[in-house]
Each structure stands twice: as structure tokens, then as C-alpha cells.
CSV table of C-alpha atoms in Angstrom, one decimal:
chain,number,residue,atom,x,y,z
A,199,UNK,CA,-51.2,7.8,-4.2
A,200,UNK,CA,-48.7,5.2,-3.2
A,201,UNK,CA,-51.1,2.5,-4.3
A,202,UNK,CA,-51.7,4.2,-7.6
A,203,UNK,CA,-48.0,4.5,-8.3
A,204,UNK,CA,-47.4,0.8,-7.5
A,205,UNK,CA,-50.3,-0.2,-9.7
A,206,UNK,CA,-49.0,1.8,-12.6
A,207,UNK,CA,-45.4,0.6,-12.1
A,208,UNK,CA,-44.8,-0.8,-15.6
A,209,UNK,CA,-45.8,2.5,-17.3
A,210,UNK,CA,-43.9,4.6,-14.7
A,211,UNK,CA,-40.7,2.7,-15.2
A,212,UNK,CA,-41.1,2.9,-19.0
A,213,UNK,CA,-41.5,6.6,-18.9
A,214,UNK,CA,-38.5,7.2,-16.7
A,215,UNK,CA,-36.0,4.6,-18.0
A,216,UNK,CA,-33.0,5.9,-19.8
A,217,UNK,CA,-32.9,9.4,-18.3
A,218,UNK,CA,-29.4,10.7,-18.4
A,219,UNK,CA,-29.8,12.3,-15.0
A,220,UNK,CA,-30.6,9.0,-13.2
A,221,UNK,CA,-28.4,8.0,-10.4
A,222,UNK,CA,-25.5,6.1,-11.9
A,223,UNK,CA,-21.8,5.4,-11.7
A,224,UNK,CA,-19.5,7.8,-13.6
A,225,UNK,CA,-15.8,7.4,-14.5
A,226,UNK,CA,-13.3,10.0,-13.3
A,227,UNK,CA,-9.6,9.1,-13.7
A,228,UNK,CA,-7.4,11.1,-11.5
A,229,UNK,CA,-3.6,11.3,-11.1
A,230,UNK,CA,-1.9,11.6,-7.8
A,231,UNK,CA,0.0,14.5,-9.3
A,232,UNK,CA,-3.4,16.3,-9.5
A,233,UNK,CA,-3.9,15.6,-5.8
A,234,UNK,CA,-0.4,16.8,-5.0
A,235,UNK,CA,0.7,13.4,-3.7
A,236,UNK,CA,3.0,12.3,-6.4
A,237,UNK,CA,6.2,13.2,-4.5
A,238,UNK,CA,5.7,10.2,-2.2
A,239,UNK,CA,3.2,7.8,-3.9
A,240,UNK,CA,5.3,5.9,-6.5
A,241,UNK,CA,2.5,3.8,-8.0
A,242,UNK,CA,0.0,3.9,-9.4
A,243,UNK,CA,0.4,7.2,-11.2
A,244,UNK,CA,-3.3,7.5,-11.6
A,245,UNK,CA,-6.5,5.6,-10.8
A,246,UNK,CA,-10.2,5.8,-11.4
A,247,UNK,CA,-12.1,6.2,-8.1
A,248,UNK,CA,-15.4,6.9,-10.0
A,249,UNK,CA,-18.3,8.7,-8.5
A,250,UNK,CA,-22.0,8.5,-8.2
A,251,UNK,CA,-24.2,11.2,-9.6
A,252,UNK,CA,-27.7,11.7,-10.6
A,253,UNK,CA,-31.2,11.9,-9.4
A,254,UNK,CA,-32.7,9.2,-7.4
A,255,UNK,CA,-36.0,8.2,-8.9
A,256,UNK,CA,-39.3,8.6,-7.0
A,257,UNK,CA,-39.8,4.9,-7.1
A,258,UNK,CA,-36.5,3.2,-6.1
A,259,UNK,CA,-36.0,0.0,-8.1
A,260,UNK,CA,-34.6,-3.1,-6.5
A,261,UNK,CA,-31.3,-2.7,-8.4
A,262,UNK,CA,-30.6,0.5,-6.5
A,263,UNK,CA,-30.1,-1.6,-3.3
A,264,UNK,CA,-31.8,1.2,-1.4
A,265,UNK,CA,-32.6,0.5,2.2
A,266,UNK,CA,-36.3,0.6,3.2
A,267,UNK,CA,-35.8,3.9,4.9
A,268,UNK,CA,-34.8,5.5,1.6
A,269,UNK,CA,-37.9,4.1,-0.1
A,270,UNK,CA,-40.1,5.6,2.7
A,271,UNK,CA,-38.2,8.9,2.6
A,272,UNK,CA,-38.7,9.2,-1.1
A,273,UNK,CA,-42.5,8.8,-0.7
A,274,UNK,CA,-42.5,11.3,2.2
A,275,UNK,CA,-40.7,13.8,0.0
A,276,UNK,CA,-43.1,13.3,-2.8
A,277,UNK,CA,-46.4,12.9,-1.0
A,278,UNK,CA,-46.1,14.4,2.4
A,279,UNK,CA,-43.5,17.1,2.8
A,280,UNK,CA,-41.2,18.3,0.0
A,281,UNK,CA,-38.8,19.9,2.5
A,282,UNK,CA,-37.8,16.4,3.5
A,283,UNK,CA,-35.0,15.7,1.0
A,284,UNK,CA,-35.0,13.0,-1.5
A,285,UNK,CA,-32.5,10.2,-1.0
A,286,UNK,CA,-29.0,10.9,-2.4
A,287,UNK,CA,-27.1,9.1,-5.1
A,288,UNK,CA,-24.0,7.7,-3.3
A,289,UNK,CA,-21.6,4.7,-3.7
A,290,UNK,CA,-22.9,1.3,-2.6
A,291,UNK,CA,-20.0,-1.1,-3.1
A,292,UNK,CA,-16.3,-0.4,-3.2
A,293,UNK,CA,-13.1,-2.2,-4.3
A,294,UNK,CA,-9.5,-1.7,-3.1
A,295,UNK,CA,-6.4,-0.4,-4.8
A,296,UNK,CA,-2.7,-1.2,-4.1
A,297,UNK,CA,-0.3,1.7,-3.5
A,298,UNK,CA,3.4,1.9,-3.4
A,299,UNK,CA,4.7,4.7,-1.2
A,300,UNK,CA,7.9,6.1,0.2
A,301,UNK,CA,7.9,6.5,4.0
A,302,UNK,CA,9.4,9.2,6.1
A,303,UNK,CA,12.4,7.1,7.0
A,304,UNK,CA,13.2,6.1,3.4
A,305,UNK,CA,11.5,2.8,3.6
A,306,UNK,CA,9.2,1.6,0.8
A,307,UNK,CA,5.7,0.5,1.6
A,308,UNK,CA,3.3,-1.6,-0.4
A,309,UNK,CA,-0.2,-1.4,0.9
A,310,UNK,CA,-3.7,-2.4,-0.2
A,311,UNK,CA,-6.3,0.2,0.8
A,312,UNK,CA,-9.9,-0.8,1.0
A,313,UNK,CA,-12.8,1.1,-0.4
A,314,UNK,CA,-10.9,3.2,-2.8
A,315,UNK,CA,-13.0,2.7,-6.0
A,316,UNK,CA,-16.8,2.9,-6.2
A,317,UNK,CA,-18.2,-0.1,-8.0
A,318,UNK,CA,-22.0,0.6,-7.8
A,319,UNK,CA,-24.4,3.3,-6.6
A,320,UNK,CA,-27.3,3.4,-4.3
A,321,UNK,CA,-29.9,5.9,-3.1
A,322,UNK,CA,-30.0,6.5,0.6
B,340,UNK,CA,6.1,14.2,14.9
B,341,UNK,CA,2.6,14.3,13.6
B,342,UNK,CA,2.2,18.0,12.9
B,343,UNK,CA,0.1,18.7,9.9
B,344,UNK,CA,2.0,18.8,6.6
B,345,UNK,CA,1.0,20.6,3.5
B,346,UNK,CA,-0.4,18.3,0.8
B,347,UNK,CA,-0.6,20.0,-2.6
B,348,UNK,CA,-3.3,22.5,-2.9
B,349,UNK,CA,-5.6,21.3,-0.1
B,350,UNK,CA,-7.8,23.9,1.5
B,351,UNK,CA,-7.5,24.7,5.2
B,352,UNK,CA,-10.3,22.5,6.5
B,353,UNK,CA,-10.5,20.1,9.4
B,354,UNK,CA,-8.5,17.1,8.3
B,355,UNK,CA,-10.5,14.1,7.0
B,356,UNK,CA,-9.5,10.7,8.3
B,357,UNK,CA,-8.0,9.6,4.9
B,358,UNK,CA,-5.9,12.8,4.6
B,359,UNK,CA,-4.8,12.5,8.3
B,360,UNK,CA,-3.6,9.0,7.7
B,361,UNK,CA,-1.8,10.0,4.6
B,362,UNK,CA,-0.2,12.9,6.4
B,363,UNK,CA,1.2,10.6,9.0
B,364,UNK,CA,2.9,8.5,6.3
B,365,UNK,CA,4.0,11.2,3.9
B,366,UNK,CA,7.6,12.2,4.0
B,367,UNK,CA,6.7,15.9,4.1
B,368,UNK,CA,6.4,18.8,1.7
B,369,UNK,CA,6.6,18.4,-2.1
B,370,UNK,CA,10.2,19.5,-2.0
B,371,UNK,CA,11.3,16.6,0.3
B,372,UNK,CA,14.0,14.6,-1.2
B,373,UNK,CA,13.7,10.9,-1.2
B,374,UNK,CA,17.3,10.1,-1.4
B,375,UNK,CA,17.7,6.7,0.3
B,376,UNK,CA,14.9,4.9,-1.6
B,377,UNK,CA,16.5,4.2,-4.9
B,378,UNK,CA,18.4,1.5,-6.8
B,379,UNK,CA,17.9,-2.1,-6.0
B,380,UNK,CA,15.3,-1.8,-3.2
B,381,UNK,CA,13.1,0.5,-5.3
B,382,UNK,CA,13.4,-1.8,-8.4
B,383,UNK,CA,12.5,-4.8,-6.3
B,384,UNK,CA,9.4,-3.2,-4.9
B,385,UNK,CA,8.4,-1.9,-8.3
B,386,UNK,CA,8.6,-5.4,-9.7
B,387,UNK,CA,6.6,-6.7,-6.7
B,388,UNK,CA,4.0,-4.0,-7.3
B,389,UNK,CA,3.7,-4.7,-11.0
B,390,UNK,CA,3.1,-8.4,-10.2
B,391,UNK,CA,0.5,-7.5,-7.5
B,392,UNK,CA,-1.5,-4.8,-9.2
B,393,UNK,CA,-2.5,-3.5,-12.6
B,394,UNK,CA,-1.8,-0.1,-14.0
B,395,UNK,CA,-4.7,1.5,-12.2
B,396,UNK,CA,-3.7,0.0,-8.9
B,397,UNK,CA,-6.3,-2.8,-8.8
B,398,UNK,CA,-4.9,-5.8,-6.9
B,399,UNK,CA,-4.5,-8.9,-9.2
B,400,UNK,CA,-6.5,-11.6,-7.4
B,401,UNK,CA,-4.7,-14.3,-9.4
B,402,UNK,CA,-1.4,-13.2,-7.9
B,403,UNK,CA,-2.3,-12.5,-4.3
B,404,UNK,CA,0.6,-11.7,-2.1
B,405,UNK,CA,-1.2,-13.2,0.9
B,406,UNK,CA,-1.2,-10.0,2.8
B,407,UNK,CA,-2.2,-6.3,2.5
B,408,UNK,CA,1.0,-4.7,3.6
B,409,UNK,CA,4.7,-5.2,2.8
B,410,UNK,CA,7.2,-2.8,4.3
B,411,UNK,CA,10.8,-2.6,3.0
B,412,UNK,CA,13.2,-1.6,5.7
B,413,UNK,CA,16.6,-0.3,4.6
B,414,UNK,CA,19.7,-1.1,6.4
B,415,UNK,CA,21.9,1.3,8.3
B,416,UNK,CA,25.7,0.7,8.6
B,417,UNK,CA,28.3,2.1,10.9
B,418,UNK,CA,30.5,3.2,8.0
B,419,UNK,CA,34.1,2.4,8.1
B,420,UNK,CA,36.1,0.3,5.6
B,421,UNK,CA,34.3,-3.0,4.8
B,422,UNK,CA,36.9,-4.3,2.4
B,423,UNK,CA,39.8,-6.4,3.6
B,424,UNK,CA,41.6,-7.7,0.5
B,425,UNK,CA,39.1,-10.0,-1.3
B,426,UNK,CA,36.7,-10.0,1.6
B,427,UNK,CA,33.8,-7.6,2.2
B,428,UNK,CA,32.4,-7.6,5.7
B,429,UNK,CA,29.7,-5.1,6.5
B,430,UNK,CA,27.7,-4.9,9.8
B,431,UNK,CA,24.1,-3.9,9.2
B,432,UNK,CA,21.2,-2.9,11.4
B,433,UNK,CA,17.5,-2.8,10.6
B,434,UNK,CA,15.5,-0.5,12.8
B,435,UNK,CA,12.1,-1.9,13.6
B,436,UNK,CA,10.9,0.7,16.0
B,437,UNK,CA,7.7,2.7,15.4
B,438,UNK,CA,5.7,0.0,13.6
B,439,UNK,CA,1.9,0.8,13.8
B,440,UNK,CA,0.0,-1.2,16.3
B,441,UNK,CA,-2.5,-2.3,13.8
B,442,UNK,CA,0.1,-4.0,11.6
B,443,UNK,CA,0.8,-7.6,12.7
B,444,UNK,CA,3.9,-9.4,11.5
B,445,UNK,CA,3.2,-12.5,9.4
B,446,UNK,CA,6.6,-13.1,8.0
B,447,UNK,CA,10.0,-11.3,7.6
B,448,UNK,CA,12.6,-12.0,5.0
B,449,UNK,CA,16.0,-10.4,4.1
B,450,UNK,CA,16.6,-10.1,0.4
B,451,UNK,CA,20.0,-9.9,-1.1
B,452,UNK,CA,22.0,-10.9,-4.2
B,453,UNK,CA,24.1,-14.0,-3.6
B,454,UNK,CA,26.1,-13.5,-6.7
B,455,UNK,CA,26.9,-10.4,-8.8
B,456,UNK,CA,29.3,-9.5,-11.5
B,457,UNK,CA,31.7,-6.6,-10.8
B,458,UNK,CA,34.4,-5.5,-13.1
B,459,UNK,CA,36.4,-8.5,-14.1
B,460,UNK,CA,35.3,-10.7,-11.3
B,461,UNK,CA,32.4,-12.0,-9.3
B,462,UNK,CA,31.2,-11.3,-5.8
B,463,UNK,CA,29.7,-14.2,-3.9
B,464,UNK,CA,27.8,-13.1,-0.8
B,465,UNK,CA,26.0,-14.5,2.2
B,466,UNK,CA,24.5,-13.3,5.4
B,467,UNK,CA,25.2,-13.9,9.0
B,468,UNK,CA,22.8,-13.2,11.9
B,469,UNK,CA,24.4,-11.3,14.7
B,470,UNK,CA,22.9,-12.2,18.1
B,471,UNK,CA,23.8,-9.9,21.0
B,472,UNK,CA,26.2,-11.5,23.4
B,473,UNK,CA,26.9,-14.6,21.3
B,474,UNK,CA,30.2,-15.0,19.6
B,475,UNK,CA,29.3,-17.6,17.0
B,476,UNK,CA,27.1,-16.1,14.3
B,477,UNK,CA,24.3,-17.9,12.6
B,478,UNK,CA,24.9,-18.4,8.8
B,479,UNK,CA,21.6,-17.8,7.1
B,480,UNK,CA,20.6,-20.0,4.2
B,481,UNK,CA,18.3,-18.7,1.5
B,482,UNK,CA,14.8,-20.1,1.6
B,483,UNK,CA,13.8,-18.9,-1.8
B,484,UNK,CA,15.4,-17.6,-5.0
B,485,UNK,CA,13.8,-15.5,-7.7
B,486,UNK,CA,14.4,-15.5,-11.4
B,487,UNK,CA,16.1,-12.1,-11.1
B,488,UNK,CA,18.8,-13.5,-9.0
B,489,UNK,CA,17.5,-12.4,-5.6
B,490,UNK,CA,17.7,-14.7,-2.6
B,491,UNK,CA,15.4,-14.5,0.3
B,492,UNK,CA,16.2,-15.6,3.9
B,493,UNK,CA,13.4,-16.1,6.4
B,494,UNK,CA,14.3,-14.2,9.6
B,495,UNK,CA,10.8,-14.4,11.2
B,496,UNK,CA,11.9,-16.5,14.1
B,497,UNK,CA,14.6,-13.9,15.0
B,498,UNK,CA,12.2,-11.0,15.0
B,499,UNK,CA,9.5,-12.4,17.3
B,500,UNK,CA,10.5,-13.6,20.8
B,501,UNK,CA,7.5,-15.0,22.7
B,502,UNK,CA,4.7,-12.4,22.6
B,503,UNK,CA,6.9,-9.5,21.8
B,504,UNK,CA,9.0,-8.2,18.9
B,505,UNK,CA,12.6,-7.2,18.8
B,506,UNK,CA,13.5,-3.5,18.2
B,507,UNK,CA,16.1,-4.2,15.6
B,508,UNK,CA,17.8,-6.8,13.6
B,509,UNK,CA,21.6,-7.1,13.2
B,510,UNK,CA,23.2,-8.9,10.3
B,511,UNK,CA,26.6,-9.1,8.7
B,512,UNK,CA,26.9,-9.0,5.0
B,513,UNK,CA,29.8,-11.1,3.9
B,514,UNK,CA,31.1,-11.3,0.3
B,515,UNK,CA,34.3,-12.6,-1.3
B,516,UNK,CA,35.6,-11.5,-4.7
B,517,UNK,CA,36.1,-14.5,-6.9
B,518,UNK,CA,38.0,-14.6,-10.1
B,519,UNK,CA,41.1,-12.9,-11.3
B,520,UNK,CA,42.9,-11.0,-8.7
B,521,UNK,CA,44.6,-7.7,-9.4
B,522,UNK,CA,43.4,-4.5,-10.9
B,523,UNK,CA,43.8,-1.2,-9.2
B,524,UNK,CA,40.3,-0.1,-9.5
B,525,UNK,CA,38.5,0.6,-6.2
B,526,UNK,CA,36.3,-2.4,-5.3
B,527,UNK,CA,32.6,-1.9,-6.0
B,528,UNK,CA,30.6,-2.5,-2.8
B,529,UNK,CA,27.4,-4.5,-3.2
B,530,UNK,CA,24.1,-3.0,-2.3
B,531,UNK,CA,22.9,-3.6,1.2
B,532,UNK,CA,20.4,-6.4,1.7
B,533,UNK,CA,17.0,-5.1,2.7
B,534,UNK,CA,14.4,-6.4,5.1
B,535,UNK,CA,10.8,-7.2,4.0
B,536,UNK,CA,8.1,-7.2,6.6
B,537,UNK,CA,4.9,-9.0,5.5
B,538,UNK,CA,2.2,-7.5,7.7
B,539,UNK,CA,-1.5,-7.7,8.1
B,540,UNK,CA,-3.0,-4.3,8.7
B,541,UNK,CA,-6.1,-5.2,10.7
B,542,UNK,CA,-7.6,-1.7,10.1
B,543,UNK,CA,-7.5,-2.3,6.4
B,544,UNK,CA,-8.2,1.3,5.8
B,545,UNK,CA,-6.8,4.8,5.8
B,546,UNK,CA,-8.4,6.2,8.9
B,547,UNK,CA,-5.9,6.2,11.8
B,548,UNK,CA,-6.8,4.8,15.2
B,549,UNK,CA,-8.0,7.4,17.7
B,550,UNK,CA,-5.0,8.7,19.8
B,551,UNK,CA,-3.1,5.5,19.5
B,552,UNK,CA,0.7,5.9,19.7
B,553,UNK,CA,3.0,3.9,17.6
B,554,UNK,CA,4.0,0.6,19.2
B,555,UNK,CA,7.0,0.8,21.4
B,556,UNK,CA,9.2,-2.3,21.3
B,557,UNK,CA,11.0,-3.6,24.3
């Protein structure tokens, strides 16, 4: 079955390209007021962390940056045992944001926090 | 005091590392008043932030600050009457205790206004470093000036002695009122200079270290 899928890859990809439910990066701007943190985070007022959502395809394309284990697990789910879950759509790369905060002692803190915005998604 | 603090409408679940780190830094409940952080220090940091990041908080790579953490420490004074005629002399202390272990000092500067207009005259100001046990004070010369009139004095050598850091910094803010004498209005006191600590947070993240106390300074 795996060999058949790989042989028929061009048709397979053509059929499944463009599905809205495919694993992809989605915007979701959020304000710190919504999180209840606006009483001590001065800036920014809002930012867009984004999120990953969607179904990981059976055949994981190279642009999903999926580890080999996820590729194997996808085949196991499809061909061997459906109780083994399919890989999940999760963030792959992140970027930082800068935050300005009031500290407990009245000081003011500027800080860059890593991994605050999702920049791409993967299946794993 | 690291007891859990309420944060908005968060459910009662085991605290995630990000939220735990934010709780350690947060002043407290939504009703907590942030009195001291206002005026010139806040404006300075807001300008710094706008230069460093865009509206959504993304760091501007073209204007890197060269570090991932900058802490503004406000001065405390012993009160009393700082005015003596035309002269303004105010002793200030900056408490440096309780800095997180993961934050390493790169540079420290004191920011102040060397000249400001008040009423019908002008205040000309400078800073003196107070060294414990030494009568002569060190007059600090600005190492940089901004277009908004701020002057910066590098005090890094006075904060780091050998392999350790000092627990506090003592300065004297000295101003003289130039221009026409007279007037019966109460003299306007200049805002206290503030200390900027340029730090490198080696954790570069929100998750706090496991059971690590804040650094105690000798």
C-alpha cells in the first residue's frame, strides 16, 4: 500500500491540495486585557501569537518539516492500526516579542521573550 | 513572596511555566496600584520600547538594543528638604537586591536631565557618586546625550567589583537654579534620575529556573 501511495503521489497531492482543513497557520490577535494582564503589561496592548490548526495529511509533504517518526506514525495509523493517532498540527518555528512591564517594586522592565509567535506549522 | 496570585479569569489548574514566571513578576491583583512608575521614567521606557519594537511587539531588528532585558530602577530618597537657596542637593539610593540569577549585567547607566526649564529660570543639574567611607565624591560626566535632552552616565564600573555585584548604588543629585532670582513660588524639584540595567537573560524565556532563589548580593 505504501508503495502504491508513493507511486501515485502526483495524483494524490492534486486531489488533496487546497483543502481548507489542512494543517496551516491561522491568525488570532489577542489583547493582554483579554488575558487579564493589562494591569501590569504596558506594551504591547495586543499581539498575534497565531496558532496551528488542521488535519495532517496522510502523506506528509516535505514542507511540513515533519520528523521521520511522524511520517511512519501516519502510515501506521492508516495501514496498520487506526487507534494509533495521526500526527498533530503544531507550531514548528517561533519568533519573539518585546514586552514592557511594571515590576512589583515599581521598576519598569523591557524584555524580549522568545517563542511567543508561531511562524510555521509542522505535523508531529 | 511567591505565593500564587490571581491573573484575570484563569481557571484553577496546575500553573504552567509561562504563567508561573509571569506571576513572579506581576505586581499583584488587577486592583494593584502602580503609583511609582509614572512621569519621566515611564515616558523614557515607552520611547525606548517604541524604538525597539513595533505595535505588535515584534522586535525591530534594524534597531537592536544589543540585549534582551533592560530594567529601570527607580531611586529612593531619605526625604528632608533638598533645597538650600538656589541649590538642590538630594541623596539617592538605588536598590539592586533581588536580581534574578539568570540576568547578567552588561552595562549600567544613570539617566537624568542636565538642564530643564522651571518657572522663570533654569535648573542645571549633575550627578555625584557617593562611595562609602570616602569624603570626596566622584563627579559623573555624561557619556551620551539623546535628542530629547536626556544625559546618560555609565556607572557600570561602580556596580561590579571583581566577580561580585554591589547591593546598591548611592548618588547625589545636584542642581543649581540659574537665571533671575526672586519669586515666592515654591521651587519645583526635578525628577529623580533613574538607573538602567542592561542585562542578558540567559534563559531567554518565561519558564523560571527550578527552585532557584533570587541572587543575594554581598
